[in-house]
Amino acid sequence: MVRIHSRLLNKSIQERLLHLMSLYKIPHMRGLSSRPDLGGGLRKLSDLFKSRSLLKESSMAPPPILSLALPSGTGRVLSIQSHTVQGYVGNKSAVFPLQLLGYDVDPINSVQFSNHTGYPTFKGQVLNGEQLWDLIEGLAANNLLYYTHLLTGYIGSVSFLNTVLQVVEKLRSVNPDLIYVCDPVMGDEGKLYVHSDLVSVYRQKVVPVASMLTPNQFEVEQLTGFRIASESDGLKACNYLHTAGPSKVVITSLNLEDNLLLIGSHQKTKGEPPEQFKIVIPKIHAYFTGTGDLTTALLLGWSNKYPNDLSKAAELAVSSLQSLLQRTVADYKAAGFDLQSSSLEIRLIQSQDDIRNPQVKYNAVKYNKIHAS
């Protein structure tokens, strides 16, 4: 047995040991000696801490994950999107609205930037596919991979998108009924802002496993190879995508002459004609960031509440978005800002009542199935 003599310990350590021995009521005097038994006290302290640690390990089960044990009536969403410290794009634009609608949302940030890339400069980090998979494995190791929905937005590389496909497979091995809502962010107004290699991955691999797609006009052209110059073209593109995979397709913005439309399509039974509709959206002459991410989140949120009525879900989503955009414009005008000078940050927090309880002002017009086909 090794003895520890007090003279080998400096005064500060001796004082700390004496304090701990007193705290845990360990006698620190040996017999009639006036010298404290620091060695014996140290061994007793060590034995005490070991026994308490073992007791804790054996008697305390980890607390339940309440989002699993008592799940939300709406769902549990894993959202893989970009993130900015300032402003509302990607997960910053999607997570809060879904939470307002009653969802448990776990975000994974594909990038973390100081601000969106429309500013003169930005700083930050980009998550790669290996790092994404590390997070998934961490969740799996703790039995935390049960999700009702997967939501994806901007993805900047083929390798990351391929890992997302692995995530879809992994999540569906846990919950075969997982709903995958994909916003295939590739570009807008005739211009790609991702590498062209991503287009073929979306076409060949992502579309077949998606439950719902929410492309804009340019993106649906990339996914189908069709030029969309009319409502009929948009409906045919939806039919083509149904054949490839998803039962729900929403073209979130379709510019035709002076009209801005949303076109939705829900194929309730494979091989049967889908239910299709349009919503005419008023044009606002300003450019906003984060609206596509918000629109897809709202479509996920409301379509899950109305699983058999995509047109109703779209009416609610569009009405929320338009109220938010009108508030954003009004606030920028009140601040004396020129709406045409740069992209506008949306007023998300100030519009939470419009997200939670939208007043439907924009109604769906249904196409008959003969016209739609």
mmCIF file of C-alpha atoms in Angstrom:
data_model
loop_
_atom_site.group_PDB
_atom_site.id
_atom_site.type_symbol
_atom_site.label_atom_id
_atom_site.label_comp_id
_atom_site.label_asym_id
_atom_site.label_seq_id
_atom_site.Cartn_x
_atom_site.Cartn_y
_atom_site.Cartn_z
ATOM 1 C CA MET A 1 0.000 0.000 0.000
ATOM 2 C CA VAL A 2 1.329 3.415 -0.999
ATOM 3 C CA ARG A 3 1.271 6.014 1.759
ATOM 4 C CA ILE A 4 0.904 9.681 0.903
ATOM 5 C CA HIS A 5 2.655 11.963 3.341
ATOM 6 C CA SER A 6 1.342 15.448 3.839
ATOM 7 C CA ARG A 7 4.814 16.898 3.417
ATOM 8 C CA LEU A 8 4.854 15.679 -0.189
ATOM 9 C CA LEU A 9 1.760 17.757 -1.011
ATOM 10 C CA ASN A 10 1.834 21.509 -1.332
ATOM 11 C CA LYS A 11 -0.257 23.589 0.994
ATOM 12 C CA SER A 12 -2.998 24.361 -1.543
ATOM 13 C CA ILE A 13 -3.644 20.661 -2.288
ATOM 14 C CA GLN A 14 -3.616 19.828 1.428
ATOM 15 C CA GLU A 15 -6.263 22.474 2.063
ATOM 16 C CA ARG A 16 -8.461 21.156 -0.764
ATOM 17 C CA LEU A 17 -8.205 17.584 0.503
ATOM 18 C CA LEU A 18 -9.046 18.638 4.034
ATOM 19 C CA HIS A 19 -12.047 20.564 2.737
ATOM 20 C CA LEU A 20 -13.354 17.540 0.790
ATOM 21 C CA MET A 21 -12.762 15.201 3.742
ATOM 22 C CA SER A 22 -14.707 17.549 5.975
ATOM 23 C CA LEU A 23 -17.486 17.940 3.386
ATOM 24 C CA TYR A 24 -17.947 14.156 3.099
ATOM 25 C CA LYS A 25 -17.442 13.621 6.866
ATOM 26 C CA ILE A 26 -14.255 11.570 6.495
ATOM 27 C CA PRO A 27 -12.123 11.631 9.662
ATOM 28 C CA HIS A 28 -8.872 13.401 8.875
ATOM 29 C CA MET A 29 -6.955 12.806 12.108
ATOM 30 C CA ARG A 30 -5.179 9.494 12.822
ATOM 31 C CA GLY A 31 -5.192 8.389 16.479
ATOM 32 C CA LEU A 32 -3.668 10.935 18.800
ATOM 33 C CA SER A 33 -1.451 12.414 16.128
ATOM 34 C CA SER A 34 -1.876 16.076 15.323
ATOM 35 C CA ARG A 35 -0.948 15.407 11.671
ATOM 36 C CA PRO A 36 -3.854 14.804 9.284
ATOM 37 C CA ASP A 37 -4.053 11.430 7.543
ATOM 38 C CA LEU A 38 -4.269 12.814 3.992
ATOM 39 C CA GLY A 39 -3.320 9.525 2.360
ATOM 40 C CA GLY A 40 -6.108 7.608 4.065
ATOM 41 C CA GLY A 41 -8.545 10.425 3.349
ATOM 42 C CA LEU A 42 -7.622 10.446 -0.332
ATOM 43 C CA ARG A 43 -8.241 6.672 -0.596
ATOM 44 C CA LYS A 44 -11.601 6.973 1.139
ATOM 45 C CA LEU A 45 -12.608 9.849 -1.124
ATOM 46 C CA SER A 46 -11.658 7.760 -4.160
ATOM 47 C CA ASP A 47 -13.695 4.769 -2.932
ATOM 48 C CA LEU A 48 -16.659 7.031 -2.196
ATOM 49 C CA PHE A 49 -16.673 8.593 -5.686
ATOM 50 C CA LYS A 50 -16.327 5.177 -7.357
ATOM 51 C CA SER A 51 -19.252 3.726 -5.411
ATOM 52 C CA ARG A 52 -21.442 6.734 -6.173
ATOM 53 C CA SER A 53 -20.567 6.528 -9.879
ATOM 54 C CA LEU A 54 -21.442 2.811 -10.030
ATOM 55 C CA LEU A 55 -24.677 3.434 -8.153
ATOM 56 C CA LYS A 56 -25.602 6.189 -10.595
ATOM 57 C CA GLU A 57 -24.838 4.008 -13.606
ATOM 58 C CA SER A 58 -26.863 1.066 -12.282
ATOM 59 C CA SER A 59 -29.899 2.906 -10.916
ATOM 60 C CA MET A 60 -30.495 5.771 -13.372
ATOM 61 C CA ALA A 61 -32.002 4.974 -16.771
ATOM 62 C CA PRO A 62 -31.717 7.689 -19.418
ATOM 63 C CA PRO A 63 -34.805 9.903 -19.634
ATOM 64 C CA PRO A 64 -37.193 9.188 -22.510
ATOM 65 C CA ILE A 65 -37.086 11.318 -25.639
ATOM 66 C CA LEU A 66 -40.490 12.907 -25.334
ATOM 67 C CA SER A 67 -40.786 13.648 -29.051
ATOM 68 C CA LEU A 68 -40.651 9.850 -29.466
ATOM 69 C CA ALA A 69 -42.448 8.718 -26.309
ATOM 70 C CA LEU A 70 -45.192 11.363 -26.632
ATOM 71 C CA PRO A 71 -45.013 12.327 -30.307
ATOM 72 C CA SER A 72 -46.634 15.425 -31.722
ATOM 73 C CA GLY A 73 -49.951 14.775 -33.377
ATOM 74 C CA THR A 74 -48.549 16.340 -36.529
ATOM 75 C CA GLY A 75 -45.138 14.740 -36.886
ATOM 76 C CA ARG A 76 -41.399 14.741 -36.336
ATOM 77 C CA VAL A 77 -39.333 16.330 -39.111
ATOM 78 C CA LEU A 78 -35.646 16.031 -39.954
ATOM 79 C CA SER A 79 -34.776 19.136 -41.975
ATOM 80 C CA ILE A 80 -31.487 19.197 -43.921
ATOM 81 C CA GLN A 81 -30.944 22.691 -45.277
ATOM 82 C CA SER A 82 -28.654 25.689 -45.158
ATOM 83 C CA HIS A 83 -28.424 28.011 -42.159
ATOM 84 C CA THR A 84 -27.494 31.652 -41.728
ATOM 85 C CA VAL A 85 -26.681 33.419 -38.485
ATOM 86 C CA GLN A 86 -28.508 36.547 -39.657
ATOM 87 C CA GLY A 87 -31.627 36.466 -41.791
ATOM 88 C CA TYR A 88 -34.152 33.839 -42.792
ATOM 89 C CA VAL A 89 -33.198 31.320 -45.449
ATOM 90 C CA GLY A 90 -32.976 27.522 -45.407
ATOM 91 C CA ASN A 91 -33.566 26.061 -41.964
ATOM 92 C CA LYS A 92 -33.970 29.549 -40.492
ATOM 93 C CA SER A 93 -36.952 30.009 -42.819
ATOM 94 C CA ALA A 94 -38.415 26.504 -42.401
ATOM 95 C CA VAL A 95 -37.956 25.304 -38.811
ATOM 96 C CA PHE A 96 -39.865 28.025 -36.949
ATOM 97 C CA PRO A 97 -42.990 27.886 -39.174
ATOM 98 C CA LEU A 98 -43.151 24.100 -38.842
ATOM 99 C CA GLN A 99 -42.841 24.401 -35.079
ATOM 100 C CA LEU A 100 -45.667 26.949 -35.071
ATOM 101 C CA LEU A 101 -47.775 24.384 -36.937
ATOM 102 C CA GLY A 102 -47.089 21.815 -34.211
ATOM 103 C CA TYR A 103 -44.167 19.790 -35.544
ATOM 104 C CA ASP A 104 -41.075 18.630 -33.693
ATOM 105 C CA VAL A 105 -38.242 19.670 -36.019
ATOM 106 C CA ASP A 106 -34.607 18.541 -35.848
ATOM 107 C CA PRO A 107 -32.423 20.668 -38.157
ATOM 108 C CA ILE A 108 -29.154 19.627 -39.771
ATOM 109 C CA ASN A 109 -27.391 22.609 -41.313
ATOM 110 C CA SER A 110 -25.810 21.748 -44.672
ATOM 111 C CA VAL A 111 -23.961 25.070 -44.497
ATOM 112 C CA GLN A 112 -23.571 27.621 -41.745
ATOM 113 C CA PHE A 113 -22.928 31.106 -43.070
ATOM 114 C CA SER A 114 -22.847 34.505 -41.414
ATOM 115 C CA ASN A 115 -25.540 35.731 -43.831
ATOM 116 C CA HIS A 116 -26.997 34.726 -47.183
ATOM 117 C CA THR A 117 -24.814 34.922 -50.272
ATOM 118 C CA GLY A 118 -26.637 37.940 -51.698
ATOM 119 C CA TYR A 119 -24.609 40.191 -49.405
ATOM 120 C CA PRO A 120 -21.252 41.584 -50.607
ATOM 121 C CA THR A 121 -19.405 39.046 -48.439
ATOM 122 C CA PHE A 122 -20.146 36.050 -46.254
ATOM 123 C CA LYS A 123 -18.181 33.701 -44.010
ATOM 124 C CA GLY A 124 -18.850 30.243 -42.699
ATOM 125 C CA GLN A 125 -18.548 26.495 -43.025
ATOM 126 C CA VAL A 126 -19.896 23.814 -45.361
ATOM 127 C CA LEU A 127 -20.906 20.360 -44.097
ATOM 128 C CA ASN A 128 -19.669 17.474 -46.250
ATOM 129 C CA GLY A 129 -21.299 14.098 -46.811
ATOM 130 C CA GLU A 130 -19.101 12.298 -44.298
ATOM 131 C CA GLN A 131 -19.960 14.799 -41.588
ATOM 132 C CA LEU A 132 -23.666 14.463 -42.385
ATOM 133 C CA TRP A 133 -23.430 10.687 -42.047
ATOM 134 C CA ASP A 134 -21.611 11.071 -38.703
ATOM 135 C CA LEU A 135 -24.640 12.948 -37.375
ATOM 136 C CA ILE A 136 -27.005 10.268 -38.670
ATOM 137 C CA GLU A 137 -24.921 7.516 -37.065
ATOM 138 C CA GLY A 138 -24.937 9.431 -33.786
ATOM 139 C CA LEU A 139 -28.722 9.588 -33.870
ATOM 140 C CA ALA A 140 -28.943 5.904 -34.827
ATOM 141 C CA ALA A 141 -26.647 4.860 -31.970
ATOM 142 C CA ASN A 142 -29.144 6.349 -29.524
ATOM 143 C CA ASN A 143 -32.289 5.061 -31.285
ATOM 144 C CA LEU A 144 -33.275 8.577 -32.331
ATOM 145 C CA LEU A 145 -33.878 8.023 -36.033
ATOM 146 C CA TYR A 146 -37.661 7.738 -36.056
ATOM 147 C CA TYR A 147 -39.031 10.573 -38.208
ATOM 148 C CA THR A 148 -42.349 11.010 -39.957
ATOM 149 C CA HIS A 149 -40.899 13.489 -42.481
ATOM 150 C CA LEU A 150 -37.623 14.371 -44.146
ATOM 151 C CA LEU A 151 -37.312 17.862 -45.629
ATOM 152 C CA THR A 152 -34.409 18.887 -47.866
ATOM 153 C CA GLY A 153 -33.583 22.190 -49.541
ATOM 154 C CA TYR A 154 -30.378 23.640 -50.980
ATOM 155 C CA ILE A 155 -27.647 21.042 -51.480
ATOM 156 C CA GLY A 156 -24.389 22.184 -53.003
ATOM 157 C CA SER A 157 -22.547 19.024 -54.080
ATOM 158 C CA VAL A 158 -23.168 15.635 -55.654
ATOM 159 C CA SER A 159 -21.424 13.841 -52.785
ATOM 160 C CA PHE A 160 -23.688 15.503 -50.207
ATOM 161 C CA LEU A 161 -26.801 14.734 -52.263
ATOM 162 C CA ASN A 162 -25.759 11.083 -52.551
ATOM 163 C CA THR A 163 -25.399 10.972 -48.762
ATOM 164 C CA VAL A 164 -28.882 12.467 -48.437
ATOM 165 C CA LEU A 165 -30.134 9.521 -50.511
ATOM 166 C CA GLN A 166 -28.478 7.190 -47.992
ATOM 167 C CA VAL A 167 -30.252 9.110 -45.238
ATOM 168 C CA VAL A 168 -33.604 8.543 -46.979
ATOM 169 C CA GLU A 169 -32.899 4.813 -47.139
ATOM 170 C CA LYS A 170 -31.798 4.728 -43.504
ATOM 171 C CA LEU A 171 -34.841 6.627 -42.251
ATOM 172 C CA ARG A 172 -37.207 4.405 -44.218
ATOM 173 C CA SER A 173 -35.591 1.327 -42.710
ATOM 174 C CA VAL A 174 -36.802 2.693 -39.361
ATOM 175 C CA ASN A 175 -40.125 4.112 -40.604
ATOM 176 C CA PRO A 176 -41.235 2.726 -43.985
ATOM 177 C CA ASP A 177 -43.989 5.376 -44.099
ATOM 178 C CA LEU A 178 -41.521 8.289 -44.008
ATOM 179 C CA ILE A 179 -42.684 11.206 -46.177
ATOM 180 C CA TYR A 180 -39.800 12.823 -48.060
ATOM 181 C CA VAL A 181 -40.503 16.414 -49.118
ATOM 182 C CA CYS A 182 -37.837 17.657 -51.519
ATOM 183 C CA ASP A 183 -37.318 21.209 -52.716
ATOM 184 C CA PRO A 184 -34.898 20.549 -55.612
ATOM 185 C CA VAL A 185 -33.056 23.853 -55.362
ATOM 186 C CA MET A 186 -31.077 24.231 -58.584
ATOM 187 C CA GLY A 187 -31.729 27.668 -60.001
ATOM 188 C CA ASP A 188 -34.261 30.214 -61.192
ATOM 189 C CA GLU A 189 -35.111 32.461 -64.121
ATOM 190 C CA GLY A 190 -33.161 30.384 -66.624
ATOM 191 C CA LYS A 191 -29.971 30.138 -64.577
ATOM 192 C CA LEU A 192 -28.421 27.243 -62.650
ATOM 193 C CA TYR A 193 -26.766 28.143 -59.364
ATOM 194 C CA VAL A 194 -25.564 24.633 -58.559
ATOM 195 C CA HIS A 195 -23.167 22.406 -60.481
ATOM 196 C CA SER A 196 -24.824 20.876 -63.538
ATOM 197 C CA ASP A 197 -23.919 17.350 -62.301
ATOM 198 C CA LEU A 198 -26.559 17.738 -59.584
ATOM 199 C CA VAL A 199 -29.363 17.887 -62.158
ATOM 200 C CA SER A 200 -28.911 14.284 -63.286
ATOM 201 C CA VAL A 201 -28.736 13.052 -59.668
ATOM 202 C CA TYR A 202 -32.020 14.785 -58.906
ATOM 203 C CA ARG A 203 -33.611 13.343 -62.056
ATOM 204 C CA GLN A 204 -32.360 9.783 -61.749
ATOM 205 C CA LYS A 205 -32.133 9.209 -58.001
ATOM 206 C CA VAL A 206 -34.015 11.812 -55.971
ATOM 207 C CA VAL A 207 -37.278 12.087 -57.919
ATOM 208 C CA PRO A 208 -37.998 8.323 -57.634
ATOM 209 C CA VAL A 209 -37.745 8.347 -53.808
ATOM 210 C CA ALA A 210 -39.465 11.687 -53.094
ATOM 211 C CA SER A 211 -43.034 11.814 -51.766
ATOM 212 C CA MET A 212 -43.515 15.476 -52.663
ATOM 213 C CA LEU A 213 -41.542 17.760 -54.985
ATOM 214 C CA THR A 214 -41.729 21.569 -54.887
ATOM 215 C CA PRO A 215 -39.743 22.888 -57.875
ATOM 216 C CA ASN A 216 -40.085 26.328 -59.432
ATOM 217 C CA GLN A 217 -40.633 26.763 -63.172
ATOM 218 C CA PHE A 218 -36.950 26.546 -64.115
ATOM 219 C CA GLU A 219 -36.348 23.560 -61.848
ATOM 220 C CA VAL A 220 -39.277 21.562 -63.218
ATOM 221 C CA GLU A 221 -37.870 22.158 -66.694
ATOM 222 C CA GLN A 222 -34.540 20.748 -65.524
ATOM 223 C CA LEU A 223 -36.203 17.704 -63.957
ATOM 224 C CA THR A 224 -38.387 16.848 -66.953
ATOM 225 C CA GLY A 225 -36.560 18.236 -69.973
ATOM 226 C CA PHE A 226 -39.799 20.001 -70.974
ATOM 227 C CA ARG A 227 -40.101 23.687 -71.777
ATOM 228 C CA ILE A 228 -42.894 25.111 -69.630
ATOM 229 C CA ALA A 229 -44.602 27.875 -71.610
ATOM 230 C CA SER A 230 -48.258 27.255 -70.671
ATOM 231 C CA GLU A 231 -50.493 25.836 -67.983
ATOM 232 C CA SER A 232 -50.896 22.698 -70.075
ATOM 233 C CA ASP A 233 -47.110 22.281 -70.161
ATOM 234 C CA GLY A 234 -47.028 22.559 -66.380
ATOM 235 C CA LEU A 235 -49.711 19.905 -65.950
ATOM 236 C CA LYS A 236 -47.924 17.529 -68.314
ATOM 237 C CA ALA A 237 -44.686 18.045 -66.397
ATOM 238 C CA CYS A 238 -46.491 17.103 -63.171
ATOM 239 C CA ASN A 239 -47.835 13.951 -64.828
ATOM 240 C CA TYR A 240 -44.345 13.041 -65.983
ATOM 241 C CA LEU A 241 -42.977 13.430 -62.453
ATOM 242 C CA HIS A 242 -45.798 11.315 -61.003
ATOM 243 C CA THR A 243 -44.766 8.525 -63.358
ATOM 244 C CA ALA A 244 -41.212 8.823 -62.084
ATOM 245 C CA GLY A 245 -42.075 8.762 -58.385
ATOM 246 C CA PRO A 246 -43.755 11.385 -56.181
ATOM 247 C CA SER A 247 -47.494 11.369 -55.578
ATOM 248 C CA LYS A 248 -47.539 15.131 -54.916
ATOM 249 C CA VAL A 249 -45.960 17.812 -57.102
ATOM 250 C CA VAL A 250 -46.274 21.555 -56.579
ATOM 251 C CA ILE A 251 -44.754 23.961 -59.097
ATOM 252 C CA THR A 252 -44.404 26.830 -56.663
ATOM 253 C CA SER A 253 -44.024 29.651 -59.185
ATOM 254 C CA LEU A 254 -44.928 29.673 -62.875
ATOM 255 C CA ASN A 255 -44.528 32.941 -64.797
ATOM 256 C CA LEU A 256 -46.841 32.986 -67.815
ATOM 257 C CA GLU A 257 -47.200 36.338 -69.553
ATOM 258 C CA ASP A 258 -48.493 38.672 -66.835
ATOM 259 C CA ASN A 259 -49.633 35.909 -64.502
ATOM 260 C CA LEU A 260 -47.858 34.213 -61.605
ATOM 261 C CA LEU A 261 -49.291 30.805 -60.817
ATOM 262 C CA LEU A 262 -48.817 27.917 -58.436
ATOM 263 C CA ILE A 263 -49.781 24.581 -59.987
ATOM 264 C CA GLY A 264 -50.397 21.558 -57.788
ATOM 265 C CA SER A 265 -50.961 17.912 -58.639
ATOM 266 C CA HIS A 266 -51.873 14.975 -56.401
ATOM 267 C CA GLN A 267 -51.955 11.449 -57.777
ATOM 268 C CA LYS A 268 -53.828 9.592 -55.065
ATOM 269 C CA THR A 269 -53.663 6.212 -56.824
ATOM 270 C CA LYS A 270 -50.740 5.128 -58.976
ATOM 271 C CA GLY A 271 -51.735 4.965 -62.631
ATOM 272 C CA GLU A 272 -54.887 7.044 -62.120
ATOM 273 C CA PRO A 273 -55.315 10.670 -63.316
ATOM 274 C CA PRO A 274 -54.175 13.137 -60.636
ATOM 275 C CA GLU A 275 -56.221 15.906 -59.067
ATOM 276 C CA GLN A 276 -54.723 19.158 -60.363
ATOM 277 C CA PHE A 277 -55.313 22.830 -59.607
ATOM 278 C CA LYS A 278 -53.858 26.299 -59.878
ATOM 279 C CA ILE A 279 -53.715 29.333 -57.620
ATOM 280 C CA VAL A 280 -53.235 32.779 -59.143
ATOM 281 C CA ILE A 281 -50.714 34.732 -57.070
ATOM 282 C CA PRO A 282 -50.396 38.532 -57.146
ATOM 283 C CA LYS A 283 -47.010 39.734 -58.321
ATOM 284 C CA ILE A 284 -44.980 41.832 -55.901
ATOM 285 C CA HIS A 285 -42.253 43.811 -57.637
ATOM 286 C CA ALA A 286 -39.436 43.031 -55.234
ATOM 287 C CA TYR A 287 -36.962 40.216 -54.671
ATOM 288 C CA PHE A 288 -37.098 38.278 -51.396
ATOM 289 C CA THR A 289 -34.789 35.664 -49.884
ATOM 290 C CA GLY A 290 -36.024 32.525 -48.163
ATOM 291 C CA THR A 291 -39.485 32.449 -49.749
ATOM 292 C CA GLY A 292 -38.948 29.119 -51.521
ATOM 293 C CA ASP A 293 -37.739 27.474 -48.307
ATOM 294 C CA LEU A 294 -40.724 28.890 -46.423
ATOM 295 C CA THR A 295 -43.190 27.810 -49.109
ATOM 296 C CA THR A 296 -41.996 24.197 -49.038
ATOM 297 C CA ALA A 297 -42.121 24.118 -45.225
ATOM 298 C CA LEU A 298 -45.685 25.448 -45.258
ATOM 299 C CA LEU A 299 -46.713 22.930 -47.925
ATOM 300 C CA LEU A 300 -45.270 20.111 -45.805
ATOM 301 C CA GLY A 301 -47.008 21.435 -42.713
ATOM 302 C CA TRP A 302 -50.454 21.928 -44.204
ATOM 303 C CA SER A 303 -50.447 18.918 -46.540
ATOM 304 C CA ASN A 304 -49.867 16.654 -43.564
ATOM 305 C CA LYS A 305 -52.873 18.211 -41.829
ATOM 306 C CA TYR A 306 -54.918 17.783 -45.032
ATOM 307 C CA PRO A 307 -53.325 14.671 -46.557
ATOM 308 C CA ASN A 308 -56.113 14.138 -49.097
ATOM 309 C CA ASP A 309 -56.624 17.782 -50.047
ATOM 310 C CA LEU A 310 -53.457 19.253 -51.523
ATOM 311 C CA SER A 311 -55.401 22.226 -52.911
ATOM 312 C CA LYS A 312 -56.524 23.192 -49.385
ATOM 313 C CA ALA A 313 -52.964 22.877 -48.105
ATOM 314 C CA ALA A 314 -51.716 25.073 -50.960
ATOM 315 C CA GLU A 315 -54.381 27.724 -50.286
ATOM 316 C CA LEU A 316 -53.248 27.963 -46.674
ATOM 317 C CA ALA A 317 -49.546 28.028 -47.608
ATOM 318 C CA VAL A 318 -49.982 30.718 -50.279
ATOM 319 C CA SER A 319 -52.183 32.850 -48.028
ATOM 320 C CA SER A 320 -49.605 32.723 -45.217
ATOM 321 C CA LEU A 321 -46.777 33.591 -47.582
ATOM 322 C CA GLN A 322 -48.578 36.509 -49.219
ATOM 323 C CA SER A 323 -49.492 38.053 -45.861
ATOM 324 C CA LEU A 324 -45.863 37.755 -44.789
ATOM 325 C CA LEU A 325 -44.581 39.332 -48.008
ATOM 326 C CA GLN A 326 -47.036 42.217 -47.790
ATOM 327 C CA ARG A 327 -45.905 42.889 -44.223
ATOM 328 C CA THR A 328 -42.270 42.728 -45.339
ATOM 329 C CA VAL A 329 -42.868 45.285 -48.100
ATOM 330 C CA ALA A 330 -44.788 47.602 -45.783
ATOM 331 C CA ASP A 331 -42.047 47.511 -43.160
ATOM 332 C CA TYR A 332 -39.277 48.230 -45.675
ATOM 333 C CA LYS A 333 -41.293 51.152 -47.052
ATOM 334 C CA ALA A 334 -41.839 52.454 -43.521
ATOM 335 C CA ALA A 335 -38.062 52.364 -43.041
ATOM 336 C CA GLY A 336 -37.610 54.421 -46.223
ATOM 337 C CA PHE A 337 -35.905 51.598 -48.145
ATOM 338 C CA ASP A 338 -35.963 51.306 -51.938
ATOM 339 C CA LEU A 339 -37.504 47.901 -52.662
ATOM 340 C CA GLN A 340 -35.603 47.548 -55.918
ATOM 341 C CA SER A 341 -32.127 48.148 -54.484
ATOM 342 C CA SER A 342 -31.443 44.640 -53.132
ATOM 343 C CA SER A 343 -33.035 41.404 -51.879
ATOM 344 C CA LEU A 344 -35.316 41.780 -48.881
ATOM 345 C CA GLU A 345 -35.142 39.781 -45.649
ATOM 346 C CA ILE A 346 -38.583 38.364 -44.843
ATOM 347 C CA ARG A 347 -40.436 39.380 -41.663
ATOM 348 C CA LEU A 348 -40.869 35.864 -40.328
ATOM 349 C CA ILE A 349 -41.196 36.465 -36.587
ATOM 350 C CA GLN A 350 -43.570 39.382 -37.075
ATOM 351 C CA SER A 351 -45.829 37.164 -39.234
ATOM 352 C CA GLN A 352 -46.238 34.202 -36.931
ATOM 353 C CA ASP A 353 -49.995 34.721 -36.511
ATOM 354 C CA ASP A 354 -50.385 34.561 -40.291
ATOM 355 C CA ILE A 355 -48.418 31.301 -40.285
ATOM 356 C CA ARG A 356 -50.349 29.676 -37.461
ATOM 357 C CA ASN A 357 -53.832 30.873 -38.477
ATOM 358 C CA PRO A 358 -53.826 32.117 -42.083
ATOM 359 C CA GLN A 359 -56.880 33.774 -43.560
ATOM 360 C CA VAL A 360 -57.432 32.128 -46.931
ATOM 361 C CA LYS A 361 -57.521 34.871 -49.557
ATOM 362 C CA TYR A 362 -56.189 32.914 -52.519
ATOM 363 C CA ASN A 363 -58.355 30.065 -53.725
ATOM 364 C CA ALA A 364 -57.485 27.024 -55.805
ATOM 365 C CA VAL A 365 -59.156 26.512 -59.161
ATOM 366 C CA LYS A 366 -59.331 22.835 -60.043
ATOM 367 C CA TYR A 367 -58.693 21.493 -63.521
ATOM 368 C CA ASN A 368 -60.980 18.776 -64.732
ATOM 369 C CA LYS A 369 -59.174 15.501 -65.234
ATOM 370 C CA ILE A 370 -59.818 15.429 -68.983
ATOM 371 C CA HIS A 371 -58.091 18.808 -69.380
ATOM 372 C CA ALA A 372 -55.314 17.849 -66.984
ATOM 373 C CA SER A 373 -54.445 14.702 -68.897
#
